[in-house]
Coordinates of C-alpha atoms in Angstrom, one line a residue:
X1 CA -17.3 -43.0 0.2
X2 CA -19.4 -40.5 -1.9
X3 CA -18.5 -37.2 -1.8
X4 CA -21.4 -34.3 -2.2
X5 CA -18.7 -31.9 -3.2
X6 CA -15.8 -31.7 -5.0
X7 CA -12.6 -31.3 -3.2
X8 CA -10.6 -33.0 -0.4
X9 CA -12.6 -35.4 2.4
X10 CA -12.0 -32.1 4.8
X11 CA -14.1 -29.8 2.1
X12 CA -17.2 -32.1 2.8
X13 CA -17.7 -30.2 6.3
X14 CA -19.8 -27.3 5.6
X15 CA -20.6 -24.0 6.3
X16 CA -24.0 -22.3 5.6
X17 CA -24.9 -25.7 3.9
X18 CA -21.7 -25.0 1.5
X19 CA -18.4 -26.6 1.2
X20 CA -16.0 -24.9 3.5
X21 CA -13.9 -24.4 0.2
X22 CA -15.7 -21.5 -1.1
X23 CA -15.2 -19.4 2.0
X24 CA -11.7 -19.8 1.8
X25 CA -12.3 -18.7 -1.7
X26 CA -14.9 -16.3 -0.5
X27 CA -11.8 -14.4 2.2
X28 CA -9.3 -14.3 -0.6
X29 CA -11.6 -12.8 -3.6
X30 CA -13.2 -10.5 -0.4
X31 CA -9.4 -9.3 0.1
X32 CA -8.4 -9.2 -3.5
X33 CA -11.5 -6.7 -4.4
X34 CA -10.7 -4.8 -1.2
X35 CA -6.8 -4.2 -2.7
X36 CA -8.3 -3.4 -6.2
X37 CA -11.2 -1.3 -5.4
X38 CA -9.2 0.4 -2.2
X39 CA -6.5 1.7 -4.9
X40 CA -9.1 2.8 -7.4
X41 CA -10.3 4.8 -5.2
X42 CA -7.4 6.7 -5.1
X43 CA -5.8 6.5 -8.3
X44 CA -7.5 9.6 -10.1
X45 CA -7.8 11.4 -6.8
X46 CA -4.2 10.8 -6.0
X47 CA -2.9 12.1 -9.5
X48 CA -4.8 15.4 -9.5
X49 CA -3.9 16.3 -6.3
X50 CA -1.6 19.1 -5.9
X51 CA 1.9 19.0 -5.1
X52 CA 1.1 20.5 -1.7
X53 CA -1.2 17.9 -1.0
X54 CA 1.6 15.2 -2.0
X55 CA -0.3 14.1 -5.1
X56 CA 1.0 14.6 -8.5
X57 CA -0.5 17.6 -9.7
X58 CA -2.0 16.3 -12.8
X59 CA -4.4 17.7 -15.5
X60 CA -7.6 15.9 -15.0
X61 CA -7.4 14.7 -18.5
X62 CA -4.3 12.9 -18.3
X63 CA -4.9 11.6 -15.0
X64 CA -8.3 9.7 -16.8
X65 CA -6.4 8.5 -19.5
X66 CA -4.6 6.8 -17.4
X67 CA -7.4 5.7 -15.1
X68 CA -8.6 4.5 -19.0
X69 CA -5.8 2.3 -19.8
X70 CA -5.4 0.7 -16.2
X71 CA -9.2 -0.4 -15.9
X72 CA -9.1 -1.4 -19.7
X73 CA -6.0 -3.6 -19.5
X74 CA -7.4 -5.7 -16.2
X75 CA -10.3 -6.6 -18.7
X76 CA -8.0 -8.1 -21.4
X77 CA -5.2 -9.9 -19.2
X78 CA -7.6 -12.3 -17.7
X79 CA -8.1 -14.1 -21.2
X80 CA -4.5 -14.7 -21.3
X81 CA -4.2 -15.6 -17.4
X82 CA -6.9 -18.3 -18.1
X83 CA -5.1 -19.8 -20.9
X84 CA -2.0 -20.0 -18.7
X85 CA -3.5 -21.8 -15.9
X86 CA -5.6 -24.3 -18.1
X87 CA -2.4 -25.2 -20.0
X88 CA 0.6 -24.3 -18.1
X89 CA 0.5 -24.3 -14.2
X90 CA -2.9 -24.6 -12.8
X91 CA -5.6 -22.8 -11.0
X92 CA -4.1 -23.1 -8.0
X93 CA -0.4 -21.8 -8.6
X94 CA -1.9 -18.8 -11.1
X95 CA -4.0 -17.4 -8.0
X96 CA -0.8 -17.5 -5.5
X97 CA 1.1 -16.1 -8.2
X98 CA -1.6 -13.1 -9.3
X99 CA -1.9 -12.6 -5.4
X100 CA 1.8 -12.0 -5.1
X101 CA 2.2 -10.1 -8.0
X102 CA -0.4 -7.7 -6.9
X103 CA 0.9 -7.4 -3.5
X104 CA 4.2 -6.4 -4.6
X105 CA 2.0 -3.8 -7.1
X106 CA 0.5 -2.1 -4.2
X107 CA 3.6 -2.2 -2.2
X108 CA 5.8 -0.5 -5.2
X109 CA 2.9 2.2 -5.5
X110 CA 3.4 3.3 -1.7
X111 CA 6.9 3.4 -2.6
X112 CA 5.8 6.5 -5.3
X113 CA 7.0 8.6 -2.5
X114 CA 10.4 7.9 -3.1
X115 CA 10.8 7.6 -6.9
X116 CA 8.0 8.1 -9.5
X117 CA 8.4 4.7 -11.4
X118 CA 7.5 2.7 -8.8
X119 CA 4.3 4.1 -9.2
X120 CA 4.2 2.3 -12.9
X121 CA 5.5 -0.2 -11.8
X122 CA 3.2 -0.8 -9.4
X123 CA 0.0 -0.6 -11.8
X124 CA 1.9 -2.8 -14.4
X125 CA 2.2 -5.5 -11.9
X126 CA -1.6 -5.0 -10.7
X127 CA -2.6 -5.5 -14.4
X128 CA -0.5 -8.9 -14.7
X129 CA -1.4 -9.9 -11.4
X130 CA -5.0 -9.6 -11.8
X131 CA -5.1 -11.4 -14.9
X132 CA -3.8 -14.5 -13.4
X133 CA -6.2 -14.0 -10.3
X134 CA -9.4 -13.2 -11.5
X135 CA -10.4 -16.2 -14.1
X136 CA -9.1 -18.8 -11.9
X137 CA -10.3 -18.3 -8.6
X138 CA -13.9 -18.2 -10.1
X139 CA -12.8 -21.1 -12.1
X140 CA -12.3 -23.2 -8.6
X141 CA -15.7 -22.2 -7.4
X142 CA -17.8 -23.7 -10.4
X143 CA -15.8 -27.0 -9.7
X144 CA -16.6 -27.5 -5.9
X145 CA -20.0 -28.3 -6.7
X146 CA -20.6 -32.0 -8.7
X147 CA -24.0 -30.8 -10.2
X148 CA -25.2 -27.7 -11.8
X149 CA -28.3 -26.9 -9.9
X150 CA -29.7 -24.4 -7.5
X151 CA -26.5 -25.0 -4.9
X152 CA -23.7 -24.0 -7.5
X153 CA -26.2 -20.7 -8.1
X154 CA -26.2 -20.4 -4.4
X155 CA -22.5 -20.8 -4.0
X156 CA -21.5 -18.2 -6.7
X157 CA -24.3 -16.0 -5.0
X158 CA -22.4 -16.1 -1.8
X159 CA -18.8 -15.5 -3.6
X160 CA -20.3 -12.2 -5.0
X161 CA -21.1 -11.3 -1.4
X162 CA -17.5 -11.7 -0.8
X163 CA -16.5 -9.5 -4.1
X164 CA -19.0 -6.9 -2.8
X165 CA -17.4 -6.9 1.0
X166 CA -13.9 -6.6 -0.1
X167 CA -15.1 -3.8 -2.9
X168 CA -17.1 -1.7 -0.1
X169 CA -14.2 -2.2 2.8
X170 CA -11.5 -1.2 0.6
X171 CA -12.7 2.1 -0.7
X172 CA -14.3 2.9 2.8
X173 CA -10.8 2.1 4.5
X174 CA -8.4 2.6 1.7
X175 CA -10.2 5.9 0.5
X176 CA -10.2 7.4 4.4
X177 CA -6.6 6.6 4.9
X178 CA -5.3 7.7 1.5
X179 CA -7.2 11.0 1.6
X180 CA -6.9 11.9 5.2
X181 CA -3.5 10.4 6.2
X182 CA -1.3 10.4 3.5
X183 CA -1.8 8.9 -0.4
X184 CA 1.0 6.1 -0.2
X185 CA -0.6 4.8 3.7
X186 CA -3.6 4.0 1.3
X187 CA -1.7 2.4 -1.6
X188 CA 0.3 -0.1 1.3
X189 CA -2.8 -0.8 3.2
X190 CA -4.0 -2.4 -0.2
X191 CA -1.3 -4.5 -0.3
X192 CA -1.0 -5.8 3.0
X193 CA -4.5 -7.3 2.7
X194 CA -3.8 -8.5 -0.6
X195 CA -1.1 -10.3 1.3
X196 CA -2.7 -11.8 4.2
X197 CA -5.3 -13.1 1.5
X198 CA -2.5 -15.1 -0.4
X199 CA -1.1 -16.2 2.5
X200 CA -4.5 -17.9 3.9
X201 CA -5.2 -19.1 0.4
X202 CA -1.9 -21.0 0.2
X203 CA -2.2 -22.4 3.8
X204 CA -5.4 -23.7 3.1
X205 CA -5.1 -24.9 -0.5
X206 CA -5.3 -29.2 0.1
X207 CA -8.6 -28.3 1.0
X208 CA -9.2 -28.5 -2.5
X209 CA -8.0 -31.8 -3.2
X210 CA -7.4 -32.1 -6.9
X211 CA -9.2 -29.1 -7.8
X212 CA -6.9 -26.2 -9.5
X213 CA -3.6 -28.6 -9.8
X214 CA -1.5 -28.3 -12.9
X215 CA -2.3 -30.2 -16.0
X216 CA -1.0 -33.4 -16.6
X217 CA 1.0 -32.7 -19.5
X218 CA 2.1 -29.3 -19.1
X219 CA 3.5 -27.2 -22.1
X220 CA 5.9 -24.4 -22.8
X221 CA 4.3 -21.0 -23.0
X222 CA 4.9 -20.6 -26.9
X223 CA 3.3 -24.3 -27.4
X224 CA 0.6 -23.6 -25.4
X225 CA -0.6 -20.3 -27.2
X226 CA -0.2 -21.9 -30.7
X227 CA -1.8 -25.2 -29.4
X228 CA -4.9 -22.7 -28.4
X229 CA -4.7 -20.7 -31.6
X230 CA -5.3 -24.2 -33.5
X231 CA -8.1 -25.4 -31.1
X232 CA -9.7 -22.6 -31.4
X233 CA -9.5 -22.0 -35.2
X234 CA -11.0 -25.8 -35.2
X235 CA -13.8 -24.9 -32.9
X236 CA -14.6 -21.9 -34.7
X237 CA -14.7 -23.8 -38.5
X238 CA -16.8 -26.6 -37.1
X239 CA -19.2 -23.8 -35.4
X240 CA -19.7 -22.0 -38.7
X241 CA -20.5 -25.3 -40.4
X242 CA -22.8 -25.7 -38.0
X243 CA -24.4 -22.2 -37.9
X244 CA -24.8 -22.6 -41.7
X245 CA -26.7 -26.0 -41.2
X246 CA -28.7 -24.8 -38.1
X247 CA -30.4 -21.7 -37.8
X248 CA -30.5 -22.1 -34.0
X249 CA -26.7 -21.9 -33.4
X250 CA -26.6 -18.6 -36.4
X251 CA -29.2 -17.0 -34.2
X252 CA -27.8 -17.6 -30.7
X253 CA -24.3 -16.0 -31.6
X254 CA -25.9 -13.2 -33.2
X255 CA -27.8 -12.6 -29.6
X256 CA -24.1 -12.7 -28.0
X257 CA -22.9 -10.4 -30.6
X258 CA -25.8 -7.4 -29.8
X259 CA -25.3 -8.2 -25.8
X260 CA -21.9 -7.5 -26.1
X261 CA -22.3 -4.8 -28.2
X262 CA -25.0 -3.2 -25.7
X263 CA -22.8 -3.8 -23.0
X264 CA -19.9 -1.6 -23.9
X265 CA -22.7 1.0 -23.5
X266 CA -23.6 0.3 -20.1
X267 CA -20.0 0.0 -18.8
X268 CA -19.0 2.8 -20.4
X269 CA -21.0 5.0 -18.6
X270 CA -21.3 3.0 -15.3
X271 CA -17.4 3.3 -15.0
X272 CA -17.3 7.0 -14.5
X273 CA -17.7 6.0 -10.8
X274 CA -14.2 5.9 -10.7
X275 CA -13.4 9.0 -12.8
X276 CA -15.2 12.0 -13.5
X277 CA -18.2 11.2 -10.9
X278 CA -14.9 11.0 -8.4
X279 CA -13.7 14.5 -9.6
X280 CA -17.1 15.6 -9.2
X281 CA -17.4 14.3 -5.6
X282 CA -13.9 16.2 -4.9
X283 CA -14.4 19.4 -6.5
X284 CA -17.9 20.0 -6.9
X285 CA -19.6 18.5 -4.3
X286 CA -20.3 20.1 -1.1
X287 CA -19.2 17.3 1.6
X288 CA -18.6 19.5 4.2
X289 CA -21.3 18.4 7.3
X290 CA -22.1 20.6 10.7
X291 CA -24.0 19.7 14.0
X292 CA -26.6 17.9 13.3
X293 CA -25.7 16.9 9.7
X294 CA -22.4 15.7 10.9
X295 CA -23.7 13.7 13.9
X296 CA -26.1 11.8 11.6
X297 CA -23.2 10.8 9.0
X298 CA -21.3 9.7 11.7
X299 CA -23.9 7.4 12.9
X300 CA -24.8 6.6 9.7
X301 CA -21.4 6.1 9.1
X302 CA -20.7 3.9 11.8
X303 CA -23.5 1.3 11.3
X304 CA -22.7 1.3 7.4
X305 CA -19.2 0.1 8.7
X306 CA -19.7 -2.0 11.3
X307 CA -22.7 -4.1 10.5
X308 CA -21.2 -5.6 7.5
X309 CA -18.0 -6.2 9.5
X310 CA -20.0 -8.3 12.0
X311 CA -21.5 -10.2 9.5
X312 CA -18.1 -10.9 7.6
X313 CA -16.4 -11.9 11.3
X314 CA -19.6 -14.3 12.1
X315 CA -18.9 -15.8 9.0
X316 CA -14.9 -16.4 9.6
X317 CA -15.9 -17.5 13.1
X318 CA -18.0 -20.1 11.4
X319 CA -15.3 -21.0 8.8
X320 CA -12.5 -21.3 12.1
X321 CA -15.0 -24.1 13.5
X322 CA -15.0 -26.4 10.4
X323 CA -11.1 -25.7 9.2
X324 CA -8.6 -24.6 12.4
X325 CA -8.3 -28.3 13.4
X326 CA -6.3 -29.0 9.8
X327 CA -5.5 -25.7 8.6
X328 CA -4.6 -23.5 11.9
X329 CA -1.6 -21.4 10.1
X330 CA -4.4 -20.4 7.3
X331 CA -6.8 -19.6 10.0
X332 CA -4.3 -17.4 11.9
X333 CA -3.1 -15.3 8.6
X334 CA -6.8 -14.6 8.3
X335 CA -7.9 -14.1 11.3
X336 CA -4.6 -11.8 11.9
X337 CA -6.1 -9.6 9.1
X338 CA -9.6 -9.1 10.8
X339 CA -7.6 -8.0 14.1
X340 CA -5.8 -5.2 11.9
X341 CA -8.7 -4.3 9.7
X342 CA -11.2 -4.1 13.2
X343 CA -8.4 -1.8 14.9
X344 CA -8.2 0.4 11.7
X345 CA -12.4 0.5 11.8
X346 CA -12.5 1.7 15.4
X347 CA -9.6 4.1 14.9
X348 CA -11.2 5.2 12.2
X349 CA -14.8 5.9 13.7
X350 CA -13.2 7.0 16.8
X351 CA -11.2 9.9 15.4
X352 CA -14.3 10.9 13.2
X353 CA -16.5 10.9 16.4
X354 CA -13.4 13.3 18.1
X355 CA -14.0 15.9 15.3
X356 CA -16.6 18.4 15.7
X357 CA -17.7 18.6 11.9
X358 CA -17.6 15.9 9.5
X359 CA -16.1 16.3 5.9
X360 CA -17.0 13.3 4.1
X361 CA -13.6 11.9 1.8
X362 CA -14.8 12.2 -1.9
X363 CA -14.1 8.4 -2.2
X364 CA -16.7 7.8 0.4
X365 CA -19.3 7.8 -2.1
X366 CA -18.0 4.9 -4.1
X367 CA -19.3 2.5 -1.5
X368 CA -22.3 3.2 -2.1
X369 CA -22.4 1.0 -4.7
X370 CA -21.6 -1.9 -2.8
X371 CA -24.2 -0.8 -0.3
X372 CA -27.0 -0.8 -2.5
X373 CA -26.2 -4.0 -4.2
X374 CA -26.3 -5.7 -0.6
X375 CA -29.7 -4.2 0.1
X376 CA -31.2 -4.5 -3.3
X377 CA -30.3 -8.0 -4.5
X378 CA -32.6 -10.3 -2.5
X379 CA -35.6 -7.8 -3.7
X380 CA -34.7 -8.3 -7.4
X381 CA -33.6 -12.1 -6.8
X382 CA -37.2 -12.2 -5.7
X383 CA -38.6 -10.8 -8.5
X384 CA -36.1 -12.5 -11.1
X385 CA -37.7 -15.8 -9.5
X386 CA -41.6 -14.2 -9.5
X387 CA -43.9 -14.2 -12.4
X388 CA -42.8 -10.9 -12.9
X389 CA -39.1 -12.3 -14.3
X390 CA -38.8 -10.0 -17.4
X391 CA -36.9 -11.6 -20.4
X392 CA -33.0 -11.3 -20.5
X393 CA -32.8 -8.5 -23.1
X394 CA -35.6 -6.2 -21.4
X395 CA -33.4 -6.6 -17.9
X396 CA -30.9 -5.1 -20.0
X397 CA -32.9 -2.2 -21.2
X398 CA -34.2 -1.2 -18.0
X399 CA -30.8 -1.5 -17.0
X400 CA -29.7 0.8 -19.6
X401 CA -32.5 3.5 -18.7
X402 CA -32.0 3.4 -15.1
X403 CA -28.2 4.0 -15.3
X404 CA -28.9 7.0 -18.3
X405 CA -32.1 8.2 -15.0
X406 CA -29.1 8.4 -12.3
X407 CA -26.9 10.7 -14.7
X408 CA -30.0 13.0 -15.9
X409 CA -30.0 13.3 -11.5
X410 CA -26.5 14.4 -11.8
X411 CA -27.3 16.9 -14.9
X412 CA -30.4 18.5 -12.9
X413 CA -27.7 18.7 -9.9
X414 CA -25.3 20.7 -12.2
X415 CA -27.5 23.4 -13.2
X416 CA -26.3 26.1 -11.3
X417 CA -22.8 25.5 -11.8
X418 CA -21.2 28.3 -13.9
X419 CA -19.3 27.4 -16.9
X420 CA -15.7 26.7 -17.0
X421 CA -16.0 26.6 -13.1
X422 CA -13.2 24.4 -11.3
X423 CA -15.0 24.1 -8.0
X424 CA -18.4 23.9 -6.7
X425 CA -20.6 23.2 -3.8
X426 CA -23.6 20.7 -4.9
X427 CA -25.7 18.8 -2.5
X428 CA -24.3 15.2 -2.1
X429 CA -27.7 14.0 -2.3
X430 CA -27.6 14.3 -6.1
X431 CA -24.6 11.8 -6.1
X432 CA -26.3 9.4 -3.5
X433 CA -29.6 9.1 -5.8
X434 CA -27.4 9.0 -8.9
X435 CA -25.4 5.7 -7.0
X436 CA -28.8 4.3 -6.4
X437 CA -30.1 4.3 -10.2
X438 CA -26.8 3.1 -11.5
X439 CA -26.8 0.4 -8.7
X440 CA -30.0 -0.7 -9.7
X441 CA -29.6 -1.0 -13.7
X442 CA -26.3 -3.1 -12.2
X443 CA -28.8 -5.6 -10.8
X444 CA -30.6 -5.7 -13.9
X445 CA -27.8 -5.6 -16.2
X446 CA -25.7 -8.7 -14.1
X447 CA -27.9 -11.5 -14.4
X448 CA -28.1 -11.2 -18.5
X449 CA -24.1 -10.8 -18.5
X450 CA -21.9 -14.1 -18.4
X451 CA -24.6 -16.5 -17.7
X452 CA -26.6 -15.8 -20.6
X453 CA -22.8 -16.2 -22.7
X454 CA -22.4 -19.8 -21.1
X455 CA -26.3 -20.3 -22.0
X456 CA -26.4 -19.6 -25.9
X457 CA -22.6 -20.2 -27.1
X458 CA -21.7 -23.7 -28.5
X459 CA -20.1 -25.6 -26.0
X460 CA -16.8 -25.6 -28.1
X461 CA -16.8 -21.6 -28.3
X462 CA -17.5 -20.7 -24.4
X463 CA -14.9 -19.9 -23.5
X464 CA -14.0 -17.9 -26.8
X465 CA -17.1 -15.9 -26.3
X466 CA -16.1 -15.1 -22.7
X467 CA -13.2 -13.7 -24.3
X468 CA -15.5 -11.4 -26.5
X469 CA -17.0 -10.1 -23.8
X470 CA -14.0 -9.4 -21.7
X471 CA -13.1 -7.4 -24.9
X472 CA -16.6 -5.8 -24.8
X473 CA -15.6 -4.7 -21.3
X474 CA -12.1 -3.7 -22.3
X475 CA -13.4 -1.3 -24.6
X476 CA -16.2 0.4 -22.5
X477 CA -13.7 0.5 -19.7
X478 CA -11.1 2.2 -21.8
X479 CA -13.9 4.5 -23.7
X480 CA -15.1 5.4 -19.9
X481 CA -11.9 7.1 -19.4
X482 CA -11.1 8.3 -22.5
X483 CA -14.6 10.0 -22.8
X484 CA -14.3 11.0 -19.0
X485 CA -10.8 13.0 -19.8
X486 CA -13.1 15.5 -22.0
X487 CA -14.6 16.7 -18.7
X488 CA -12.9 20.0 -18.5
X489 CA -13.0 21.3 -22.1
X490 CA -17.3 20.7 -22.2
X491 CA -17.4 21.9 -18.6
X492 CA -15.8 25.2 -20.2
X493 CA -17.5 25.6 -23.1
X494 CA -21.2 23.7 -22.4
X495 CA -21.1 23.3 -18.8
X496 CA -21.8 20.2 -16.2
X497 CA -24.9 19.4 -17.2
X498 CA -24.2 18.8 -20.6
X499 CA -21.2 16.5 -19.7
X500 CA -23.7 14.6 -17.9
X501 CA -26.3 14.9 -20.3
X502 CA -24.4 12.9 -22.4
X503 CA -24.2 9.7 -20.5
X504 CA -28.3 10.3 -19.8
X505 CA -29.0 10.6 -23.0
X506 CA -26.5 7.6 -24.8
X507 CA -27.1 4.4 -22.1
X508 CA -31.3 5.6 -22.3
X509 CA -31.4 5.5 -25.9
X510 CA -29.3 2.1 -26.1
X511 CA -31.7 0.9 -23.7
X512 CA -34.7 2.1 -25.7
X513 CA -33.5 0.4 -28.9
X514 CA -32.8 -3.0 -26.7
X515 CA -36.4 -2.5 -25.5
X516 CA -37.6 -2.2 -29.0
X517 CA -35.5 -5.4 -30.4
X518 CA -36.3 -7.6 -27.4
X519 CA -39.0 -9.7 -28.7
X520 CA -37.0 -10.4 -31.4
X521 CA -33.7 -11.2 -29.3
X522 CA -36.1 -13.5 -27.2
X523 CA -37.1 -15.2 -30.5
X524 CA -33.6 -15.4 -31.5
X525 CA -32.8 -17.2 -28.5
X526 CA -34.6 -20.1 -29.5
X527 CA -35.8 -21.0 -25.8
X528 CA -32.8 -20.3 -23.7
X529 CA -34.1 -18.1 -20.7

């Protein structure tokens, strides 16, 4: 019998026209992103909160530097995590081990209330666990499809919806509980759902057949590293020889280098979301709503929470119908996680409706990115498929300029903040509009990322080029936190408007440069679209 999809015969059962195994990965990734973004939403807020508010009372610059290293290192460890899975333990074991380490990491952070060291141990476990988990679950998605056509692209689109659903719920619920109830409860909640995600994957993994199993000839770690270095050297030498003989290869490698360089400017500014923009939301934004404003926000927040939950629950029910007979324990773990999450959602919404006024949590603004992606992704997808589809470099340029415009809105909104002010009450509309423009920029940049690397890189160097891309993201994320850490001296001497103008002019300037060189880059891609 010939299978349409990779994996076991049970994986041929479909949900929304895709293999059931895709949705096992969908929910595993969803809970992992829930835990990652839920914790990230709280990290800086917890560190700068006063001792009286059960925080650590750190200075903003110290908190943002820790944020810089954390968000930077989560882009470096996947390089090693992919290598370990390829050469030693296989994708499945790497995903389970990564999820377990992240569960322990969140648990450790929740215990910071007893001993401070648990907080740093938790961060280290999260960084290592992310490295094992992140690259390998994505690789399994690709292997579910036996052809490289539109079905595979659609499969990845569904998988990315899981990423956004997890990020949305994680920021919303962990952020709310962390800010309103207690920081360690927010950290702990992130770990609970990572644990459920791990168990549902572990008990359903046979649906993948031979996908993700340990390689037949497993190696010791030292040997794996040595072999990979030798293989990479050989591939680089072969490619350099080919580049000397072939102008096409040489040009395409240059394009990858240019895109990797410009991606630093985008994510450097974009990643202010979890750092300086979170501080702006907490200390400089008027988040208290009363009367009609409070009622409208409560209705909007309810719809914003319940509608995505209903859609995801509907997908869950369809997965149950296809897989419960064989993978009951996995389904029970997943079902239990949804009973808990619905309980928390209903409790949160009732608690908010019972209050006379509404204070929007500072972390709440982070959900706008996921919301706008879900709202605008179909429109952008239609544009990319139409005759108005611009080239990759032009998309990148538009994305950078839109990102700069978002910060321009924040700069304008900050005009009234006095020099050196530690608090202010700027209208929240400026943050909302900034997140809108940032997300529109992200939707322009995201198609130009790894997909173009995979198309432009010589086959032998695809893995290495992905590594280069991750290093660019590491640089961007680290620089984002480091630059953000200068918020206080810049605000004191030049004002908040000047601080945000830095993130307006640099990305917008980079976008204009990219626009000027876009035709040259397109010609150097030699037909790749």
